[in-house]
Short mmCIF file of C-alpha atoms and ligand atoms in Angstrom, two decimals:
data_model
loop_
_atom_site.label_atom_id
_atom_site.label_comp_id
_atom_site.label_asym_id
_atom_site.label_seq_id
_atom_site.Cartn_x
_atom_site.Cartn_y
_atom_site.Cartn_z
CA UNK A 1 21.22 55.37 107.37
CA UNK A 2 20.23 51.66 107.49
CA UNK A 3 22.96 50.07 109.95
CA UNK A 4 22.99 46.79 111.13
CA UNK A 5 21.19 47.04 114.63
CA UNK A 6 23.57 45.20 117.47
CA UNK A 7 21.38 41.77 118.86
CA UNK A 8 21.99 42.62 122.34
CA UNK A 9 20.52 46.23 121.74
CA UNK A 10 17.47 46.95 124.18
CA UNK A 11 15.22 50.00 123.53
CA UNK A 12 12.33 50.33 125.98
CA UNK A 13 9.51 52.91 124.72
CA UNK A 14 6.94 54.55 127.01
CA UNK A 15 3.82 55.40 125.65
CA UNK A 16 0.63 57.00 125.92
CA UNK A 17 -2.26 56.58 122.94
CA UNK A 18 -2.47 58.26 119.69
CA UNK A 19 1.22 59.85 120.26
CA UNK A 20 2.73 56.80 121.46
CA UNK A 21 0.84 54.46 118.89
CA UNK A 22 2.80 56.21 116.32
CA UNK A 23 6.29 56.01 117.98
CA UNK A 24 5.37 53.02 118.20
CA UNK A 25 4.53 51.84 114.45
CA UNK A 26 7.83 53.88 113.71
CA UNK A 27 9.60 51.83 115.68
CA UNK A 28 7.95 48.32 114.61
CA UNK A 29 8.66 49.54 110.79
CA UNK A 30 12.13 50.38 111.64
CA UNK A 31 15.01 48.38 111.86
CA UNK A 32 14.77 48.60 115.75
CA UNK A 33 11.49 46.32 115.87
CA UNK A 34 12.90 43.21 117.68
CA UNK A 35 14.72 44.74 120.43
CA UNK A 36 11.61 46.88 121.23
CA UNK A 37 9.38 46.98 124.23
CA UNK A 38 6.48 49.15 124.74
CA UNK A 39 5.49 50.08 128.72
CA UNK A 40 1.94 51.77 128.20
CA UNK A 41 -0.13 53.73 130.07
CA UNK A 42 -3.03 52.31 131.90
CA UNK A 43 -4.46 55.28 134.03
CA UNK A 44 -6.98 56.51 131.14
CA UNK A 45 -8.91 53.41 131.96
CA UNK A 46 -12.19 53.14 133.08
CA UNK A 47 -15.83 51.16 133.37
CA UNK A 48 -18.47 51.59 131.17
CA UNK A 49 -21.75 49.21 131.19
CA UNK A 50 -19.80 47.15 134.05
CA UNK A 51 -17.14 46.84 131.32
CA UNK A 52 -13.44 47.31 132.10
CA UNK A 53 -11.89 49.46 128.91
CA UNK A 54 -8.31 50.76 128.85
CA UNK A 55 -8.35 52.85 125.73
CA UNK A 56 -4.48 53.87 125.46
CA UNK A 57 -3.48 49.95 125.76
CA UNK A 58 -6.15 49.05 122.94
CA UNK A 59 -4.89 51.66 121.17
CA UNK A 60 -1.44 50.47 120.62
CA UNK A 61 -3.02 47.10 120.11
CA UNK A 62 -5.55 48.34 117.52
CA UNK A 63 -2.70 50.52 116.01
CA UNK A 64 0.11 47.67 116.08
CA UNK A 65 -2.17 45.06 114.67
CA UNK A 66 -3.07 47.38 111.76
CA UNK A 67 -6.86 47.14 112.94
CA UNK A 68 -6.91 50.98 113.74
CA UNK A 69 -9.41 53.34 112.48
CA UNK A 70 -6.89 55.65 110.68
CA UNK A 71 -9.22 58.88 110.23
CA UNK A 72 -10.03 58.77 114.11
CA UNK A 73 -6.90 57.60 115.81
CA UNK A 74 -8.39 54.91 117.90
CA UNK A 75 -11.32 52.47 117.79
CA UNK A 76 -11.84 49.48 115.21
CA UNK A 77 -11.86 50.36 111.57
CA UNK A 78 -14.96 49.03 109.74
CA UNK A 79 -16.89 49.26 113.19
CA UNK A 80 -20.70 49.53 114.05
CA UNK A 81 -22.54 50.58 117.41
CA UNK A 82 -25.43 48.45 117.25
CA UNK A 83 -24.72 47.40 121.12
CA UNK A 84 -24.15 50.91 121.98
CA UNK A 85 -27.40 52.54 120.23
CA UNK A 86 -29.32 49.59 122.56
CA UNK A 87 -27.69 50.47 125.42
CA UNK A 88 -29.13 54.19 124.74
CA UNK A 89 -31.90 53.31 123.95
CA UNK A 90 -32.21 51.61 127.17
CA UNK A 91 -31.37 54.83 128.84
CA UNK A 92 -27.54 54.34 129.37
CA UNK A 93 -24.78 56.71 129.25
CA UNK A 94 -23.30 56.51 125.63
CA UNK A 95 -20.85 59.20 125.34
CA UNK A 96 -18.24 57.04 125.19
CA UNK A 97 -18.09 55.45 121.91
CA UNK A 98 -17.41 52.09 122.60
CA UNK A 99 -18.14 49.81 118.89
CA UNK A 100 -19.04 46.63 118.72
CA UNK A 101 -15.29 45.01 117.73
CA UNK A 102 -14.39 47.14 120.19
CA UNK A 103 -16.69 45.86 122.79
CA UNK A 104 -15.40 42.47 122.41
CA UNK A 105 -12.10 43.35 123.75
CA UNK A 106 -13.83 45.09 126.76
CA UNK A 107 -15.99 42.09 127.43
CA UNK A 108 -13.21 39.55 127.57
CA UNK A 109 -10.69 41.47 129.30
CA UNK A 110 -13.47 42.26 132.08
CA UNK A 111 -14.30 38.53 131.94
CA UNK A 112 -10.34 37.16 132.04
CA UNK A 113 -10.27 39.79 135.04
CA UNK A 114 -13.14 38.76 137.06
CA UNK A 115 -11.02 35.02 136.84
CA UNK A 116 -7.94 36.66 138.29
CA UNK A 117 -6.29 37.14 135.13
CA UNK A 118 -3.84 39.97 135.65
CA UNK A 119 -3.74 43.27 133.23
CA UNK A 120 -0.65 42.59 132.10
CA UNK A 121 -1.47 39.02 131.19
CA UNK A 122 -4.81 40.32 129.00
CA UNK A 123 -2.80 42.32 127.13
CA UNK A 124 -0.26 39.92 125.99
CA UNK A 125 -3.00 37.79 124.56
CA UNK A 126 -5.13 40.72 123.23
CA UNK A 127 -2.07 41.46 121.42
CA UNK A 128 -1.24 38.19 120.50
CA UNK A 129 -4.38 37.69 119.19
CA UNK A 130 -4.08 41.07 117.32
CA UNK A 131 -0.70 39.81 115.03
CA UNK A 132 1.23 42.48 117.69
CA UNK A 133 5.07 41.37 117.76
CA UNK A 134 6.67 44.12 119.82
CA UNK A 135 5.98 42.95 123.71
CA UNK A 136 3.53 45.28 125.52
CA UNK A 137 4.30 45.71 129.14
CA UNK A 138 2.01 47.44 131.94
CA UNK A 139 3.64 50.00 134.44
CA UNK A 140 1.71 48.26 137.06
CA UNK A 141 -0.95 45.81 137.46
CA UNK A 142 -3.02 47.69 140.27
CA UNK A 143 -5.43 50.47 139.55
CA UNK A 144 -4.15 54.22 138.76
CA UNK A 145 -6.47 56.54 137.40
CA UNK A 146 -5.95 60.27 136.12
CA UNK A 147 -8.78 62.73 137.66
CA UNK A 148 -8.40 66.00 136.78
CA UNK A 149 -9.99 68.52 139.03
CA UNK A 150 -12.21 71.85 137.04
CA UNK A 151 -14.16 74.30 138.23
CA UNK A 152 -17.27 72.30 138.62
CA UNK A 153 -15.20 69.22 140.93
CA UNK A 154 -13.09 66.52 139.99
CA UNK A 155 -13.60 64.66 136.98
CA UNK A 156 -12.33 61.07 135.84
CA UNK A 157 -10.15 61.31 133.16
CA UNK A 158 -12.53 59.92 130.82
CA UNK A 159 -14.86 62.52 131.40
CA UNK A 160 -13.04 65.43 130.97
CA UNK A 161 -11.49 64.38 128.04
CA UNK A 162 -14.34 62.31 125.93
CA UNK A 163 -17.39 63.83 127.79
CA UNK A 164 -16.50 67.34 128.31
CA UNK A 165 -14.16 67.62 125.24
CA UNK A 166 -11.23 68.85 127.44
CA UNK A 167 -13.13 72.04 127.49
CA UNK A 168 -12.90 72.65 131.00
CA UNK A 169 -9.88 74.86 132.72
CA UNK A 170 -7.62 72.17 134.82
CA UNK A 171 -6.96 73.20 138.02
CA UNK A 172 -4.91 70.21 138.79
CA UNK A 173 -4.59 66.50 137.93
CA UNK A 174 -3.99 63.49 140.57
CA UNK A 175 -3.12 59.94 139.91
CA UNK A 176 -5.20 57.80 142.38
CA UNK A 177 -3.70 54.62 143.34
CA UNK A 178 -0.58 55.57 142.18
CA UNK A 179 1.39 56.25 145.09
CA UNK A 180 0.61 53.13 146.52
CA UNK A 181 0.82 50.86 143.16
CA UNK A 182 3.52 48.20 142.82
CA UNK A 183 5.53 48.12 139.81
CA UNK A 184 4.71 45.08 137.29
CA UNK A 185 8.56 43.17 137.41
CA UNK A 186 9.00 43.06 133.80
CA UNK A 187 8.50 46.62 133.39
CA UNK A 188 11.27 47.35 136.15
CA UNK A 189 13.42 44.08 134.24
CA UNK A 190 13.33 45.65 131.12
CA UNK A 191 14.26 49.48 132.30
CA UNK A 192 16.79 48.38 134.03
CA UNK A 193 18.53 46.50 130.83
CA UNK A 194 17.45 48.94 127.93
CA UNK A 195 19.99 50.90 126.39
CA UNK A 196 17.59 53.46 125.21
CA UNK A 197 14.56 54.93 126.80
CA UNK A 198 12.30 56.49 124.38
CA UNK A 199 9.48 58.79 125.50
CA UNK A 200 7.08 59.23 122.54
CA UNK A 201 5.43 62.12 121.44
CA UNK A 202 2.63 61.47 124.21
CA UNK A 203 0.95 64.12 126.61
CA UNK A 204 3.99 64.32 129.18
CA UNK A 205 1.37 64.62 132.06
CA UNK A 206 -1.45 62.80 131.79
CA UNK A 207 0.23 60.06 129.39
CA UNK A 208 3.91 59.64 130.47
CA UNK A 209 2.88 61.50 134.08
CA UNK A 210 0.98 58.72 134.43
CA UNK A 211 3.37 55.52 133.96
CA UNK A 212 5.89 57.59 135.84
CA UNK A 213 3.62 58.05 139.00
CA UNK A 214 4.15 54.48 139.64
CA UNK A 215 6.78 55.57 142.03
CA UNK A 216 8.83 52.23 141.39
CA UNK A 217 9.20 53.00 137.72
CA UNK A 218 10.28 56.77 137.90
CA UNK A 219 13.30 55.46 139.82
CA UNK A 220 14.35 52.70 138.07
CA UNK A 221 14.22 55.14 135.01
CA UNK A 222 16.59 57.69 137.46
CA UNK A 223 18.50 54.66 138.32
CA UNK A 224 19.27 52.77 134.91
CA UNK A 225 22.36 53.69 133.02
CA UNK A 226 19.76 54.02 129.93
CA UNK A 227 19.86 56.86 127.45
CA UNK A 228 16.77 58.62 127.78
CA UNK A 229 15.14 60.21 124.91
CA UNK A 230 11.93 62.02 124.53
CA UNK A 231 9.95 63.36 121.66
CA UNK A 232 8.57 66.25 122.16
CA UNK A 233 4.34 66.19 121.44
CA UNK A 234 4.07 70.03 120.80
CA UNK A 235 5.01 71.17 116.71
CA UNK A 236 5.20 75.34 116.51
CA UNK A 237 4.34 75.12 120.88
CA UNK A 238 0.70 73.83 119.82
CA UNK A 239 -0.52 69.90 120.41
CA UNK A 240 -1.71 68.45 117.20
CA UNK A 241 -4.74 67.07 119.27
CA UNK A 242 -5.68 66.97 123.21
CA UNK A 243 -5.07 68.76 126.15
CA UNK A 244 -1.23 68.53 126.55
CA UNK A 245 -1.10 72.83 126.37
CA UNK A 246 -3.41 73.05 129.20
CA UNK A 247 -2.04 70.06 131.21
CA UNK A 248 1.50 71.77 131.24
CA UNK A 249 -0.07 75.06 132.21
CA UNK A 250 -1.84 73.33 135.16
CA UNK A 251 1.41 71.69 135.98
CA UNK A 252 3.32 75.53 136.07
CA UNK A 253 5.05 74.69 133.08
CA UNK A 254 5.44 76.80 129.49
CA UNK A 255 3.82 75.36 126.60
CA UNK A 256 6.17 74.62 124.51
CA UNK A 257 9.65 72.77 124.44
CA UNK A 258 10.85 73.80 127.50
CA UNK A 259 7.82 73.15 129.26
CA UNK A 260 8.07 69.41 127.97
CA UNK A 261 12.08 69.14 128.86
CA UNK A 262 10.93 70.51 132.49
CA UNK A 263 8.17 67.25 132.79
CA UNK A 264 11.49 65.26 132.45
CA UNK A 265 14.53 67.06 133.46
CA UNK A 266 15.18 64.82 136.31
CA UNK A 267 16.19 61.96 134.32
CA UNK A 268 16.05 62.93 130.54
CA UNK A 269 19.37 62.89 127.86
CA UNK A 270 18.00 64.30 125.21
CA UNK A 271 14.97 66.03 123.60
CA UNK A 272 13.59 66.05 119.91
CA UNK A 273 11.91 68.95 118.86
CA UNK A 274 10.15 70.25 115.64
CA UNK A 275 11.96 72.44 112.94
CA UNK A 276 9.28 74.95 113.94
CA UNK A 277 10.60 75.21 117.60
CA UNK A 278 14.21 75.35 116.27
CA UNK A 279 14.59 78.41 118.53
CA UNK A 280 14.29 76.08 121.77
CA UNK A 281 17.27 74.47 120.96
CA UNK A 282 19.86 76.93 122.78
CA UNK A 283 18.05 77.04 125.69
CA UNK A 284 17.68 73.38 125.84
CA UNK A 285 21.53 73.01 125.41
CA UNK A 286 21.74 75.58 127.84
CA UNK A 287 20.43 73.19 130.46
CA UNK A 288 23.01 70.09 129.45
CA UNK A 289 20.05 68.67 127.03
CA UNK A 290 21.28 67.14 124.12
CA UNK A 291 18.94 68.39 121.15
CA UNK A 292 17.77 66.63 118.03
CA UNK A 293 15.73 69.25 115.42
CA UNK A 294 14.29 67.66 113.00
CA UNK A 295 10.44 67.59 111.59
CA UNK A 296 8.67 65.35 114.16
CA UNK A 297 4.68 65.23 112.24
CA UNK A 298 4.26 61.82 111.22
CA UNK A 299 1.45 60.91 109.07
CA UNK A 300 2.57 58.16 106.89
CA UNK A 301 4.16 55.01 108.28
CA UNK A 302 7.28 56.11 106.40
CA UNK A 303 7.36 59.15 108.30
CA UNK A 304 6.92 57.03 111.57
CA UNK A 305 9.80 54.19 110.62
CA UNK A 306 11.93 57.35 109.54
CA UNK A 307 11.70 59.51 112.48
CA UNK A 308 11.91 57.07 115.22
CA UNK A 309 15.19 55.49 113.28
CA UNK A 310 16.40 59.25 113.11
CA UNK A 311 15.61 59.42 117.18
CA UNK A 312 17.18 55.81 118.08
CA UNK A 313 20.37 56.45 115.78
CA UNK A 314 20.97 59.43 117.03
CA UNK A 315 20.25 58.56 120.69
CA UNK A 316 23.03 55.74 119.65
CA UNK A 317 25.53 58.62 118.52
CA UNK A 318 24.98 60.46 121.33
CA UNK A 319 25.44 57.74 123.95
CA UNK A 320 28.03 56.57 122.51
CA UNK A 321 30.31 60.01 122.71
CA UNK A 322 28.61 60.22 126.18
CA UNK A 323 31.11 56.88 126.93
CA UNK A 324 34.34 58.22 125.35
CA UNK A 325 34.39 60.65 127.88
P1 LIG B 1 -3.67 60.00 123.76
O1 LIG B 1 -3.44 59.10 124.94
O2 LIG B 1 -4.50 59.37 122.70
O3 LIG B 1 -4.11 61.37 124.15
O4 LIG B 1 -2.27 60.14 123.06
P2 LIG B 1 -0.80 60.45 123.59
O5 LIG B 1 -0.77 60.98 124.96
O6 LIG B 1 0.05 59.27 123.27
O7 LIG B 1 -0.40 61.57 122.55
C1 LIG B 1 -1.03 62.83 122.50
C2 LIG B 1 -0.03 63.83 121.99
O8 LIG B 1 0.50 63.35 120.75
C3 LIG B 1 -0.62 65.19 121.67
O9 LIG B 1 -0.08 66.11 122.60
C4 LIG B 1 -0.14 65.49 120.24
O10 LIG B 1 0.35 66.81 120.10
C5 LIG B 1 0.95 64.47 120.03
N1 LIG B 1 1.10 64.03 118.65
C6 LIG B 1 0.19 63.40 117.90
N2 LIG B 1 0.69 63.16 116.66
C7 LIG B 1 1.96 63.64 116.65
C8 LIG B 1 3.00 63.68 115.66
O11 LIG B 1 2.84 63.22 114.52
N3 LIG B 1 4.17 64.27 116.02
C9 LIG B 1 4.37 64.82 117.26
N4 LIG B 1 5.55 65.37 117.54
N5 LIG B 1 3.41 64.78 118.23
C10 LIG B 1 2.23 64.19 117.92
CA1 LIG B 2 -4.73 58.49 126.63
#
């Protein structure tokens, strides 16, 4: 299935953390690398110990750069939490696990900040500095954070989902800052010329709700003559890990396939779904979706590189028969 990739090819990717980290290690394996670029999602960030941390960005850094720690998902591998058991010690709030590689990056991306360094400028070195060669773009380079509102008030989205271990019901979910953020210009640059959007497997509320609540980029997604393509994050209708089940339910939507085509039916081509939610695929068809079944776990890097060539080529196909007409 290996075909020459066309130079002028442009495939933007959005993505969220774990989900999108592996969408987008398939795609920096596959033969699709250079005409790549990721837009992540910045809205899970938060400070801790005056720190600014913004774990979905590090994550695809930490991921890309092969400095991951594979058994978790996110964080440093070979890491230790000598800062952090001080900080307890001195009576802190440690229940998010920030390590002591890990702190680095937190420490000079708070620093390069507090010098007017933009977001989107610390990442591009963080990344650089991490071997990273697919270009990392921010949605925006104001402040949007997910809250997500439980019995017992609102909640950042760092506590719900670290401190409270998405235990508690959602009621609903808000994106501060969002409605008012600016897009960043490369982000809006590089929808507008991609041939491909891919959505990766992330949570489609809290991940890819997020980077679409920056009103600017939602419409230049609705606007671009892009191919939009999203992977769906549920395998059988369950998540693998996180709260994307009772995010959808919050939002009114089914858990399972159709739930995830409704996050995106404004603007979406096409949705991959599991063998295991095969029977999804009529109704999806049903609603002008094009439909790509195929088994969507990816554990090795193999998997990864295969699956996201699988998505792109047949995105390609797809697009392609779409101009014929
Ligand atoms: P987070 O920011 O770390 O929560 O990660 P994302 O939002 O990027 O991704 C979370 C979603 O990834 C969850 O809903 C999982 O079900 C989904 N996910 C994780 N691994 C896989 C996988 O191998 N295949 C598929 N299809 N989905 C996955
Ligand atoms: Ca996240």
């Amino acid at each position: 299935m290996v075909s020459p990739v066309a130079k002028n090819l442009k495939i933007t990717l959005l993505a969220g953390g774990v989900g999108g980290a592996k969408a987008a290690e398939g795609l920096a394996a596959s033969q699709y690398a250079s005409v790549t670029t990721i837009i992540g999602n910045i809205a899970d960030d938060d400070e801790f110990h005056g720190l600014w941390v913004s774990p979905d960005i590090d994550t695809l850094i930490y991921s890309l750069g092969d400095q991951i720690d594979r058994e978790q998902g996110w964080g440093r591998k070979n890491e230790t939490h000598q800062v952090l058991n001080e900080l307890n010690a001195l009576g802190e709030n440690t229940w998010m696990t920030l390590g002591d590689l890990d702190l680095a990056t937190h420490i000079y991306r708070t620093s390069q900040k507090a010098k007017g360094v933009t977001a989107s400028e610390i990442t591009t070195t963080l990344a650089k500095r991490h071997g990273v060669t697919l270009p990392i773009l921010l949605p925006t380079n104001d402040v949007v954070q997910t809250r997500v509102k439980t019995l017992a008030g609102w909640l950042s989205f760092q506590e719900f989902f670290v401190r409270e271990h998405c235990k508690p019901d959602v009621l609903d979910i808000e994106y501060k800052g969002a409605a008012d953020s600016v897009a960043t210009p490369e982000a809006l640059e590089q929808i507008a010329k991609s041939d491909i959007v891919l959505i990766a497997p992330s949570n489609p509320i809290v991940s890819i709700g997020a980077i679409l609540a920056v009103p600017e980029i939602q419409q230049a997604i609705e606007k671009s003559n892009a191919y939009v393509i999203a992977v769906s994050p549920l395998i059988g209708g369950k998540t693998i890990k996180g709260p994307a089940d009772k995010m959808l339910e919050s939002a009114g939507k089914s858990i399972d396939s159709k739930g995830v085509y409704q996050c995106y039916e404004h603007f979406l081509n096409a949705l991959v779904i599991d063998d295991l939610d095969q029977s999804d695929a009529a109704w999806l068809e049903g609603q002008g979706a094009d439909v790509l079944v195929t088994p969507t776990l990816m554990k090795t890097v193999e998997e990864k590189s295969n699956l996201l060539s699988k998505v792109v080529h047949f995105a390609l196909t797809q697009r392609a028969k779409g101009e014929k007409k």
